[in-house]
CSV table of C-alpha atoms and ligand atoms in Angstrom, one decimal:
chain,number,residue,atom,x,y,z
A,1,UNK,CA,-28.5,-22.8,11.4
A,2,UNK,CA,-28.2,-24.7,8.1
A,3,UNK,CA,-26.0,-22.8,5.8
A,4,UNK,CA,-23.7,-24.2,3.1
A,5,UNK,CA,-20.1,-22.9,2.0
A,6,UNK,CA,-21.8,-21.5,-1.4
A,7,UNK,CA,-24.2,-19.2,0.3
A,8,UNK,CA,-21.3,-17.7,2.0
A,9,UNK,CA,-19.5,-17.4,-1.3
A,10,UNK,CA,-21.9,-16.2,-2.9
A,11,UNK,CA,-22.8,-13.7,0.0
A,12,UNK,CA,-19.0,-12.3,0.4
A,13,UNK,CA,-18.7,-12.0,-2.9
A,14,UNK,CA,-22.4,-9.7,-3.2
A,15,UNK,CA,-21.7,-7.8,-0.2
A,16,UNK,CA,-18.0,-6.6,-1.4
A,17,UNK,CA,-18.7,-5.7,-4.6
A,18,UNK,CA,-22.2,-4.3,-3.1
A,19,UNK,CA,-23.9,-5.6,-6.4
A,20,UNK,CA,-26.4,-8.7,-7.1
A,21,UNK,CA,-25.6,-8.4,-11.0
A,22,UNK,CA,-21.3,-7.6,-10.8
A,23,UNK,CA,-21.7,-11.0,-8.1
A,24,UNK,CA,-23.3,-13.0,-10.8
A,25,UNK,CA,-20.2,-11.9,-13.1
A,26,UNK,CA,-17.7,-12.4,-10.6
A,27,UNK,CA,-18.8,-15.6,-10.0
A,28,UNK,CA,-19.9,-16.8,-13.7
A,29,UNK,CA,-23.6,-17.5,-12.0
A,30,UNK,CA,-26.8,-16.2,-13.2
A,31,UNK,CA,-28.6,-13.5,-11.5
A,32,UNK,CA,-31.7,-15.6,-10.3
A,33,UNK,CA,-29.3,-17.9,-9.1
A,34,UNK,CA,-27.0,-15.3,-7.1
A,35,UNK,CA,-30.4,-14.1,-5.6
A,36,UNK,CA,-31.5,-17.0,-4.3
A,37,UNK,CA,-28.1,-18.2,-2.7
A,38,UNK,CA,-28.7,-15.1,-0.6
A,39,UNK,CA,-31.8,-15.1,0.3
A,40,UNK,CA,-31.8,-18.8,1.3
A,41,UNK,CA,-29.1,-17.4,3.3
A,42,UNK,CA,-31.3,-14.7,5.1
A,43,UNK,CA,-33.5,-17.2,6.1
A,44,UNK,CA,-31.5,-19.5,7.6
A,45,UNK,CA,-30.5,-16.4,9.5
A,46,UNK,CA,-33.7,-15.2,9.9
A,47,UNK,CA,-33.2,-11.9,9.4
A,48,UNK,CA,-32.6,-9.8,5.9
A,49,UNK,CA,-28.9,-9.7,4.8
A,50,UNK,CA,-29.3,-6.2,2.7
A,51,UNK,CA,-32.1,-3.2,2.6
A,52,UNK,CA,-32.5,-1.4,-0.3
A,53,UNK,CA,-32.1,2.3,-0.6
A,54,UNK,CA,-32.8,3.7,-3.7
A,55,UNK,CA,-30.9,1.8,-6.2
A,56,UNK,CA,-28.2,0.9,-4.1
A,57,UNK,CA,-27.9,-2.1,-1.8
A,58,UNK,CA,-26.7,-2.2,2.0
A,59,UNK,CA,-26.1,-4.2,4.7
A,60,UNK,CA,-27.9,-4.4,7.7
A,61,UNK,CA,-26.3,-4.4,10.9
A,62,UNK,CA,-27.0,-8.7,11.0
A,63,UNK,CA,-25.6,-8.9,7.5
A,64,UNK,CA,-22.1,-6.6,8.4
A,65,UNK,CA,-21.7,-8.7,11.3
A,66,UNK,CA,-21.9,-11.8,8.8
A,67,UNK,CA,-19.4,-10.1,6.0
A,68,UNK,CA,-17.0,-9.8,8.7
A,69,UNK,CA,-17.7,-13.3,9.9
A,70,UNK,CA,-17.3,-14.7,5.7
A,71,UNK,CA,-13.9,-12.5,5.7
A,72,UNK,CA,-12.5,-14.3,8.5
A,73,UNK,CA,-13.3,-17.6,7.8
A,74,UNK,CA,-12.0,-17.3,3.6
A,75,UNK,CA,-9.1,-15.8,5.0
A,76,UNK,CA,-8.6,-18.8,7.7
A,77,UNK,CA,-9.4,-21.5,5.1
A,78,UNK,CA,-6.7,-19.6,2.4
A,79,UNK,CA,-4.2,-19.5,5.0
A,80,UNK,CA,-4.8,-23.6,5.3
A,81,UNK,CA,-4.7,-24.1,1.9
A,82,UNK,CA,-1.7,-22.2,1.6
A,83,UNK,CA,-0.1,-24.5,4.5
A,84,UNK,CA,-1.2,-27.6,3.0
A,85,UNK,CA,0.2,-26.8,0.0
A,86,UNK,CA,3.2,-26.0,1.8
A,87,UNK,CA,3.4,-28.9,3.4
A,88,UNK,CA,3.5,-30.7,0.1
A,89,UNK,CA,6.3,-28.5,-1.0
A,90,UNK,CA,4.6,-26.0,-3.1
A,91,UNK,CA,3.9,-22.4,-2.2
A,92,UNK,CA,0.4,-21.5,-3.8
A,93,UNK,CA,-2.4,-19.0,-2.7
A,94,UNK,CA,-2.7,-15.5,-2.6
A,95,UNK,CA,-0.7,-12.1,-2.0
A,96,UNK,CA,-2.5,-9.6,-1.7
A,97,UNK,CA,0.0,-6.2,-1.8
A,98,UNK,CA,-0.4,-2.4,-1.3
A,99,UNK,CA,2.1,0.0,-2.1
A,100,UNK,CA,2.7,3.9,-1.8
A,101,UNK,CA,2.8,5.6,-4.9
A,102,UNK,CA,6.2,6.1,-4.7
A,103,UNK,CA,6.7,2.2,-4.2
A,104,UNK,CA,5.8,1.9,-7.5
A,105,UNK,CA,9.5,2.8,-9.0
A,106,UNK,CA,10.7,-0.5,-7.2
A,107,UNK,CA,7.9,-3.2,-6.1
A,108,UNK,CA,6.6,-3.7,-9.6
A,109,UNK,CA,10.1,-4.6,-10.3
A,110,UNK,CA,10.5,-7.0,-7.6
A,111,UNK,CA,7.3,-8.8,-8.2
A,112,UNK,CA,8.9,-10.0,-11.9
A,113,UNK,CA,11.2,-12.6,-10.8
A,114,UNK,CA,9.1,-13.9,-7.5
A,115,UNK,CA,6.3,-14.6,-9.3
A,116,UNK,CA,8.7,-16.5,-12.1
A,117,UNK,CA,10.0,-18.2,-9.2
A,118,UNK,CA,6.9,-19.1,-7.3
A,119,UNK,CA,4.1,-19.4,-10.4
A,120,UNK,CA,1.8,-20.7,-7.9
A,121,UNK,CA,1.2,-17.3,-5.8
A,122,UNK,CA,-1.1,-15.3,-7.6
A,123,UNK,CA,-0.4,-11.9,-6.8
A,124,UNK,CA,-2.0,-8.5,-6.1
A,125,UNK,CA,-0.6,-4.9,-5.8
A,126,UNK,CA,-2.8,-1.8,-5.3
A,127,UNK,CA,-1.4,1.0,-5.5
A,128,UNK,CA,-2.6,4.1,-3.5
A,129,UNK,CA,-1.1,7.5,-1.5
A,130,UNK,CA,0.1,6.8,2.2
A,131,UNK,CA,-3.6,7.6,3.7
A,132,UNK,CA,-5.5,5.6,1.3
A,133,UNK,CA,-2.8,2.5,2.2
A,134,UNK,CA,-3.3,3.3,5.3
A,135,UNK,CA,-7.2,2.7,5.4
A,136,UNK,CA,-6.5,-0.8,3.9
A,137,UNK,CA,-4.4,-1.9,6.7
A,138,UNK,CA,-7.0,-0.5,8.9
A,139,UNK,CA,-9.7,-2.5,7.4
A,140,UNK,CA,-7.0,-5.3,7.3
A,141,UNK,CA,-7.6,-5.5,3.4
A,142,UNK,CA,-4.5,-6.9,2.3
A,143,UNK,CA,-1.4,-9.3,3.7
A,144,UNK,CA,1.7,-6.9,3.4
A,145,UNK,CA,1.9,-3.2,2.9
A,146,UNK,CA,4.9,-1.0,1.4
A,147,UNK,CA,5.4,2.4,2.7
A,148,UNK,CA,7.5,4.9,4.1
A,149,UNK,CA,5.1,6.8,6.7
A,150,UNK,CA,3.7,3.8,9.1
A,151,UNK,CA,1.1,4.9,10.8
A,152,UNK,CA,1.3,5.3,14.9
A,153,UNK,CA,-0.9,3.7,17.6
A,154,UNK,CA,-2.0,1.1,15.1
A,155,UNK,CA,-1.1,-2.7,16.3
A,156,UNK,CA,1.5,-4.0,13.7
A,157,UNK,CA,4.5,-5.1,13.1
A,158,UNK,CA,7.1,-3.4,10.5
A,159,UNK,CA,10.9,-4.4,9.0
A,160,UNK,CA,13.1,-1.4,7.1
A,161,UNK,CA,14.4,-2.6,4.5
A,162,UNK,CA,15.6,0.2,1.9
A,163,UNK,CA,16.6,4.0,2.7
A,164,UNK,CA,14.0,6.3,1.5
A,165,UNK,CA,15.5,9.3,1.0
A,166,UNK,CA,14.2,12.8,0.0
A,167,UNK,CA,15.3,15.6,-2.2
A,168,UNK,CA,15.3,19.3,-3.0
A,169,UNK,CA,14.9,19.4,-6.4
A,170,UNK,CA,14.4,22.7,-9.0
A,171,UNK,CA,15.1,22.9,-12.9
A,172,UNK,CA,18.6,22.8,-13.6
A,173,UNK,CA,19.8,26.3,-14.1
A,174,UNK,CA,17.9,27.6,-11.0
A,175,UNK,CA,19.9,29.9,-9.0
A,176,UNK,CA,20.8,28.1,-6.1
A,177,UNK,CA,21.4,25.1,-7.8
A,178,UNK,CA,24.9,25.6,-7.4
A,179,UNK,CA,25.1,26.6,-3.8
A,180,UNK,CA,25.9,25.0,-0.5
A,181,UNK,CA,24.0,24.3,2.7
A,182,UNK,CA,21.3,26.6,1.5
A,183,UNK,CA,19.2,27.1,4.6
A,184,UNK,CA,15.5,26.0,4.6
A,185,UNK,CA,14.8,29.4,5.5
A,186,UNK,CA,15.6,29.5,2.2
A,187,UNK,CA,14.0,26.6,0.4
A,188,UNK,CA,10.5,28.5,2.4
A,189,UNK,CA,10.2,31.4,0.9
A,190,UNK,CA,10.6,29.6,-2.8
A,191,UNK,CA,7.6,28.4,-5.1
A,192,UNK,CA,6.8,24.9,-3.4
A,193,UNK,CA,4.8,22.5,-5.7
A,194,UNK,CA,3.6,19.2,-3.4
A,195,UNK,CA,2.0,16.6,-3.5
A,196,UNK,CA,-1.5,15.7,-2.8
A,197,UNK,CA,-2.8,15.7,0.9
A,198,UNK,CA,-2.5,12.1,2.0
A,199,UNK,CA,0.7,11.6,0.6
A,200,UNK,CA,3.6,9.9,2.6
A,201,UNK,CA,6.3,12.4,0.7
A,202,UNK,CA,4.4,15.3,1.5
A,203,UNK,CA,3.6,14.2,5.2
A,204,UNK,CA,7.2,14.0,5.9
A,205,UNK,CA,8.6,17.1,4.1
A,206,UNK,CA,5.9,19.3,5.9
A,207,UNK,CA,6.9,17.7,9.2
A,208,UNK,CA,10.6,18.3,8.7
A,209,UNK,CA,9.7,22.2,7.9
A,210,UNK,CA,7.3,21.9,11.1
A,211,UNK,CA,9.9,20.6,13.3
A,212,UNK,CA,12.3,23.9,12.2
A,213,UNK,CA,9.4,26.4,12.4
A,214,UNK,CA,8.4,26.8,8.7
A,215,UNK,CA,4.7,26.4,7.4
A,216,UNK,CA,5.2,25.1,3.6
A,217,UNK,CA,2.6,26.8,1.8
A,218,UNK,CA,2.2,25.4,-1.5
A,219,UNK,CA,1.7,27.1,-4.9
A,220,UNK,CA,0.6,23.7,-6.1
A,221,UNK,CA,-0.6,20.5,-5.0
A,222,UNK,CA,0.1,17.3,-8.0
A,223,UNK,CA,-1.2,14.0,-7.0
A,224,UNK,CA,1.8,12.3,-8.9
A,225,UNK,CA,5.7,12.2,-8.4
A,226,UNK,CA,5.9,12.4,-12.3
A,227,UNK,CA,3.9,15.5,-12.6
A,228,UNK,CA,6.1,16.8,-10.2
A,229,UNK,CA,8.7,16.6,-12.2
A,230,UNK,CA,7.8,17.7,-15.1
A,231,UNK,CA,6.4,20.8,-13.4
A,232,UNK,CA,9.8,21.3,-11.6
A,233,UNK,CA,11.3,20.9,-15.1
A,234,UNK,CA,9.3,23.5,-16.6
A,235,UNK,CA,10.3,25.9,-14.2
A,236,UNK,CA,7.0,26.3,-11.9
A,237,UNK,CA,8.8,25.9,-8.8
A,238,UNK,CA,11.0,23.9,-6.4
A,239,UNK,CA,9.8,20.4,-4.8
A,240,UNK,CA,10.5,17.5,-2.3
A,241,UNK,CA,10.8,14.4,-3.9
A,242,UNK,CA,12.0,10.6,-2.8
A,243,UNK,CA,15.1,10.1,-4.5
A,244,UNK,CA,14.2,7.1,-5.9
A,245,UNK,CA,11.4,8.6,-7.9
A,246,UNK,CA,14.9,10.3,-9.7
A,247,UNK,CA,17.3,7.6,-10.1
A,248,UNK,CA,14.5,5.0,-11.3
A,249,UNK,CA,13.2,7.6,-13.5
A,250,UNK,CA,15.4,10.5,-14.4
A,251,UNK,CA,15.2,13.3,-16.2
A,252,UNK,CA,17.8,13.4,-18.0
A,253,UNK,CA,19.3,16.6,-16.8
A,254,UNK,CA,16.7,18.4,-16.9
A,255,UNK,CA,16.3,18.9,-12.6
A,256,UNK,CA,18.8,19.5,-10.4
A,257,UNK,CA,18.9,18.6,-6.7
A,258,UNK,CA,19.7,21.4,-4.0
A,259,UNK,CA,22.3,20.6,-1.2
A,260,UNK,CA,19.3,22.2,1.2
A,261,UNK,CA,20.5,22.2,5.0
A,262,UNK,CA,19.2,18.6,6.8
A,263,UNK,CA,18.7,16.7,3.7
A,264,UNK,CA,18.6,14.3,2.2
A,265,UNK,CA,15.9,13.4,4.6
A,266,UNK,CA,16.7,10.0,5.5
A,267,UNK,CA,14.0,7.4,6.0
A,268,UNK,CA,12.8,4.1,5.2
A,269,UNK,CA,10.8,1.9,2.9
A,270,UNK,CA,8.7,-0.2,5.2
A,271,UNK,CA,7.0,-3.6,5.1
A,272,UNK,CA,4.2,-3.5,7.6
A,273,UNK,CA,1.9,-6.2,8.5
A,274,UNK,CA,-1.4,-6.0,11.1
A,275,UNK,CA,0.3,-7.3,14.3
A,276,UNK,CA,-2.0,-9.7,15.6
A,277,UNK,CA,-1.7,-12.4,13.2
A,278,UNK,CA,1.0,-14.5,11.7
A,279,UNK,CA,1.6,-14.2,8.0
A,280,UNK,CA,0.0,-16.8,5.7
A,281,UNK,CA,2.5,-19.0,3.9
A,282,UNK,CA,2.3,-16.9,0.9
A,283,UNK,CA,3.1,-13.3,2.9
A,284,UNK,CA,5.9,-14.8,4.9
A,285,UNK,CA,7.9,-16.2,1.2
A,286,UNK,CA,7.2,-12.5,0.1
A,287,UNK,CA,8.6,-11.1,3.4
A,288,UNK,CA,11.8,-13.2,3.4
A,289,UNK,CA,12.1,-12.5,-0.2
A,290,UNK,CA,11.8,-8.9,0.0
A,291,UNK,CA,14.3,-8.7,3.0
A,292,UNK,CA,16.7,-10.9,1.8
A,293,UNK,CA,17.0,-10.8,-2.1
A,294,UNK,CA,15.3,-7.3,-3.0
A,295,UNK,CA,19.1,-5.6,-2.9
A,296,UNK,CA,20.3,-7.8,-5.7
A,297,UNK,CA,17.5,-7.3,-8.0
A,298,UNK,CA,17.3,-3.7,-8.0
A,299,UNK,CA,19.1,-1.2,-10.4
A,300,UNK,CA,22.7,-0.8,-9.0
A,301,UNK,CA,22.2,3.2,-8.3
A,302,UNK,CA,19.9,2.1,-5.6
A,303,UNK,CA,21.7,-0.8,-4.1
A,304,UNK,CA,23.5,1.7,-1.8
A,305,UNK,CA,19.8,2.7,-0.2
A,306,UNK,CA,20.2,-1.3,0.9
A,307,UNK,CA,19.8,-1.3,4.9
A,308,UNK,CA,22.5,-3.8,6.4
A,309,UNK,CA,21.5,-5.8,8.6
A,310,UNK,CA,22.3,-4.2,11.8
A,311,UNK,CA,20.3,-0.9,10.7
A,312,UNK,CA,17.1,-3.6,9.5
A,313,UNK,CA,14.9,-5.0,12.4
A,314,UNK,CA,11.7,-5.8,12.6
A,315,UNK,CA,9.5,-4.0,15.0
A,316,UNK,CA,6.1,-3.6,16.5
A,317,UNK,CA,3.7,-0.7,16.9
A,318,UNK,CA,1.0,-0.5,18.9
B,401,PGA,P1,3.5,8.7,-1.0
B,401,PGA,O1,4.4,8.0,0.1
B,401,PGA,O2,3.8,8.0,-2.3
B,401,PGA,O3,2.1,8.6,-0.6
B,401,PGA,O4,4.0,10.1,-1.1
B,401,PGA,C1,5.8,7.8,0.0
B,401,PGA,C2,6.5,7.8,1.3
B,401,PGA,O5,5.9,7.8,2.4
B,401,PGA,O6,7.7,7.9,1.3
């Protein structure tokens, strides 16, 4: 099969973005051109790449077999590049990052001096909820993810590397603002406002209720920490909330934080990589940097969520 590097480009690039015209922009080609790339392709292949249904484009079953194959083999040659470079004494190539939501109080903040360090590494961070992150990593989209809620029976590898507490919180004033070990019994039977399905935050507030015997029933569901917040703040009801979301962003004393029975409910920030693989050059810089320098550069209220080394150590899932 006679195929050239180009085609396979051009190919990738059509079959992720699942459009011959947003291809030919990506790639600064004309249309005609990106349309011939691929179907020069299909015929050294012999067989057709996409089918048409309606307006849309898909791949057949020869042409998801051959995306797959493209992935692997950019994602091989990057990883050389990266090493070559390294090997020269520069770190260049690419990170790709995804975050929780609730990451975004602290990674954004991290990235600032890396990439001033390393101008070479071209980053990128999505952001998404726990579940949507957690769909990446299964269809291995990115090099490192940042989360609190790993996900079980997957094959990777994960290192602690901050506390990621959570929080009772209600509008200052509420009545049991001032008390002690309020039970959860309690915190139950209040107005709960969460967040969306799919979140990491939820996920583990619910489960902690679970393990007790309480059912949280929600009289809201807010698909943002900040709307939370404010919500709390205007007096809709009581929520669970990491604390960094707080002390990276407070209100200004406008929430108060319950002393609710069990919490804070202490657990990690995670950086998880698929198992199978080594990192690239690029991942394994971040990795070492985010393990061993992220304490200094954060804001000192949070330094004391640092994990010391004997609490931080790598594992593996599978
Ligand atoms: P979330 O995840 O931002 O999706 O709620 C945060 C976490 O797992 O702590």
């Amino acid at each position: 099969m006679h195929v050239t590097w180009r085609q396979l480009k051009v190919f990738e690039t059509v079959a992720r973005l699942g459009s011959f015209t947003r291809a030919a922009e990506e790639l600064f080609l004309a249309q005609p051109t990106v349309s011939m790339q691929v179907k020069q392709l299909a015929e050294a292949v012999d067989q057709p790449l996409f089918e048409q249904t309606g307006r849309r484009i898909q791949l057949t079953e020869v042409g998801d077999a051959l995306y797959a194959t493209c992935r692997e083999m950019f994602d091989t040659w990057a990883r050389f590049e990266m090493t070559a470079a390294d090997l020269k004494g520069l770190k260049r190539g690419r990170l790709r990052l995804a975050c929780v939501t609730t990451a975004k109080y602290f990674v954004p903040r991290l990235l600032g001096p890396f990439c001033d360090r390393y101008p070479g590494i071209d980053v990128r961070l999505e952001v998404a909820n726990r579940d949507a992150v957690v769909e990446r990593l299964a269809r291995n989209e990115d090099d490192l993810y940042i989360m609190g809620t790993p996900p079980q029976h997957f094959d990777i590898a994960l290192h602690p590397f901050l506390e990621n507490a959570l929080v009772v919180i209600a509008p200052a004033g509420h009545p049991l603002a001032g008390e002690k070990r309020i039970p959860l019994a309690r915190i139950a039977e209040e107005k709960l406002l969460l967040r969306e399905r799919g979140s990491g935050t939820r996920m583990a507030a619910e489960r902690h209720f679970r393990d007790h015997g309480f059912v949280l029933k929600p009289r809201m569901e807010l698909a943002t920490n900040e709307a939370i917040k404010h919500a709390v703040a205007g007096g809709l009801g009581i929520s669970v909330l990491s604390q960094l979301a707080l002390t990276l962003e407070p209100m200004q004393g406008q929430l108060a934080i319950l002393d609710v029975e069990g919490f804070p409910l202490k657990r990690h920030w995670y950086v998880v990589h698929p198992g199978k693989r080594d990192l690239s050059v690029v991942a394994q810089t971040f990795f070492d940097y985010l393990r061993d320098e992220a304490g200094a550069l954060l804001p000192p209220d949070t330094r004391a969520a640092l994990l010391s080394p004997g609490e931080a150590h790598d594992a593996r899932v599978r």
